[in-house]
Structure formats: C-alpha cells, structure tokens
Amino acid sequence: MAQAKTKSTKLAGIARYLAEHLSDSESTGSDPDNVGSDPESAGSDHDETNQRRVKELVANQRLAKDLTSNQRKALELVANQRLAKELVANQRRLLERVANQGRFLVMRMIMKIPIR
C-alpha cells in the first residue's frame, strides 16, 4: 500500500510539472523544444502530445488513489469479517453458559435443593 501511495505522489508531481510547463509555453506563445521550427506544425503536435500525456498521468493518478482506497476498504472488510467471527463465537459461548445454568437450576429444582 505504501508503494501505491509513493507512485501516486510521484505521478502527481509529474502531472503538476507537465501542467505548469504546458501552461507556461501556451501563455508565452513559445516552446523551448521547438526553437527555429515551424510553429504551426511542430508546436501543436508537441503540445497535443504533452496534453495527452498529462491526461494519461492524471488518469493514472486517479487510478492509484482508487487502488489505495480499495485496498484500505478490503483491509477493513477483512477486519470486520474477523470481528463478526469473534462475535458469533462469543454468542455461542454465552448461549452454552445460559443453557448450562438453566440445566443446573432445573436439576436443583427437581432434587428440591434450595437455591441460595
């Protein structure tokens, strides 16, 4: 679970970096990777590729969060199942004790032994 959280944190950092990089290049109108090239063809392809990668990273980050959330829920379910088994065992023991006490009282009443 710690590995998934670490991966999620790394993905979040990468996504932030790329989003900031894309927003900087879009706002200034320049792209440092395409200096001296045709801005109409190379720049737009590069931006589209980067935007697609950012979207993929954000989607992967969401999946990592969902995974950690689902793992946590699975652990809670396992813990709840263990508690339910313990509860059933405790109830069974309690019923056995009550039944034994009832038998003991009936036996004393039949034998007419005073109950203190």
Coordinates of C-alpha atoms in Angstrom, one line a residue:
M1 CA 0.0 0.0 0.0
A2 CA 2.9 2.3 0.7
Q3 CA 4.3 1.7 -2.8
A4 CA 1.0 2.7 -4.4
K5 CA 1.0 5.9 -2.3
T6 CA 4.6 6.7 -3.3
K7 CA 3.7 6.0 -7.0
S8 CA 0.6 8.2 -6.7
T9 CA 2.7 11.0 -5.2
K10 CA 5.3 10.7 -8.0
L11 CA 2.6 10.8 -10.6
A12 CA 1.0 13.8 -9.0
G13 CA 4.4 15.7 -9.1
I14 CA 5.0 14.7 -12.7
A15 CA 1.4 15.8 -13.7
R16 CA 1.9 19.1 -11.9
Y17 CA 5.2 19.7 -13.6
L18 CA 3.9 19.0 -17.1
A19 CA 0.7 21.0 -16.5
E20 CA 2.9 24.0 -15.4
H21 CA 5.2 23.5 -18.3
L22 CA 2.4 23.4 -20.8
S23 CA 0.6 26.4 -19.3
D24 CA 3.9 28.4 -19.4
S25 CA 4.5 27.6 -23.1
E26 CA 0.9 28.3 -24.0
S27 CA 0.8 31.6 -22.2
T28 CA 4.1 32.9 -23.7
G29 CA 3.4 31.5 -27.1
S30 CA 6.9 29.9 -27.2
D31 CA 8.0 26.4 -26.9
P32 CA 11.7 25.9 -25.9
D33 CA 11.8 22.5 -27.6
N34 CA 10.8 23.9 -31.0
V35 CA 13.1 26.8 -31.4
G36 CA 13.7 27.6 -35.1
S37 CA 11.0 25.1 -36.3
D38 CA 7.7 25.8 -38.0
P39 CA 5.4 26.8 -35.0
E40 CA 2.2 25.7 -36.9
S41 CA 3.2 22.0 -37.3
A42 CA 5.8 21.0 -34.7
G43 CA 4.5 23.1 -31.8
S44 CA 0.9 22.0 -32.0
D45 CA 1.9 18.3 -32.3
H46 CA 4.2 18.7 -29.3
D47 CA 1.5 20.4 -27.3
E48 CA -1.1 17.8 -28.2
T49 CA 1.3 15.0 -27.2
N50 CA 2.1 16.7 -23.9
Q51 CA -1.6 17.3 -23.2
R52 CA -2.4 13.7 -23.9
R53 CA 0.4 12.6 -21.6
V54 CA -0.8 14.9 -18.8
K55 CA -4.3 13.5 -19.2
E56 CA -2.9 9.9 -19.0
L57 CA -0.9 10.8 -15.9
V58 CA -3.9 12.4 -14.2
A59 CA -6.0 9.3 -15.1
N60 CA -3.2 7.0 -13.7
Q61 CA -3.1 9.2 -10.5
R62 CA -6.8 8.7 -10.1
L63 CA -6.5 5.0 -10.6
A64 CA -3.7 4.9 -8.0
K65 CA -5.9 6.7 -5.5
D66 CA -8.8 4.4 -6.2
L67 CA -6.5 1.4 -5.8
T68 CA -5.2 2.6 -2.4
S69 CA -8.8 3.4 -1.4
N70 CA -10.0 -0.1 -2.5
Q71 CA -7.1 -1.7 -0.6
R72 CA -8.0 0.1 2.5
K73 CA -11.6 -0.9 2.1
A74 CA -10.6 -4.5 1.6
L75 CA -8.5 -4.5 4.8
E76 CA -11.4 -3.0 6.7
L77 CA -13.7 -5.8 5.3
V78 CA -11.2 -8.5 6.4
A79 CA -11.1 -6.9 9.9
N80 CA -14.9 -6.8 10.0
Q81 CA -15.1 -10.4 9.0
R82 CA -12.8 -11.4 11.8
L83 CA -14.8 -9.3 14.3
A84 CA -18.0 -11.0 13.0
K85 CA -16.5 -14.4 13.5
E86 CA -15.4 -13.5 17.1
L87 CA -18.9 -12.2 17.8
V88 CA -20.5 -15.4 16.6
A89 CA -18.1 -17.4 18.7
N90 CA -18.8 -15.2 21.8
Q91 CA -22.6 -15.6 21.3
R92 CA -22.2 -19.3 21.0
R93 CA -20.3 -19.5 24.3
L94 CA -22.8 -17.2 26.0
L95 CA -25.7 -19.4 24.9
E96 CA -23.9 -22.5 26.1
R97 CA -23.4 -20.9 29.6
V98 CA -27.0 -19.9 29.8
A99 CA -28.1 -23.4 28.8
N100 CA -25.8 -24.9 31.4
Q101 CA -27.1 -22.6 34.1
G102 CA -30.7 -23.5 33.1
R103 CA -29.9 -27.2 33.3
F104 CA -28.3 -26.7 36.7
L105 CA -31.3 -24.8 38.0
V106 CA -33.8 -27.4 36.7
M107 CA -31.7 -30.1 38.3
R108 CA -31.7 -28.4 41.6
M109 CA -35.5 -27.8 41.4
I110 CA -36.1 -31.5 40.6
M111 CA -33.9 -32.6 43.5
K112 CA -35.5 -29.9 45.7
I113 CA -32.2 -28.4 46.7
P114 CA -32.7 -24.9 48.0
I115 CA -31.3 -22.2 45.7
R116 CA -29.3 -19.6 47.5

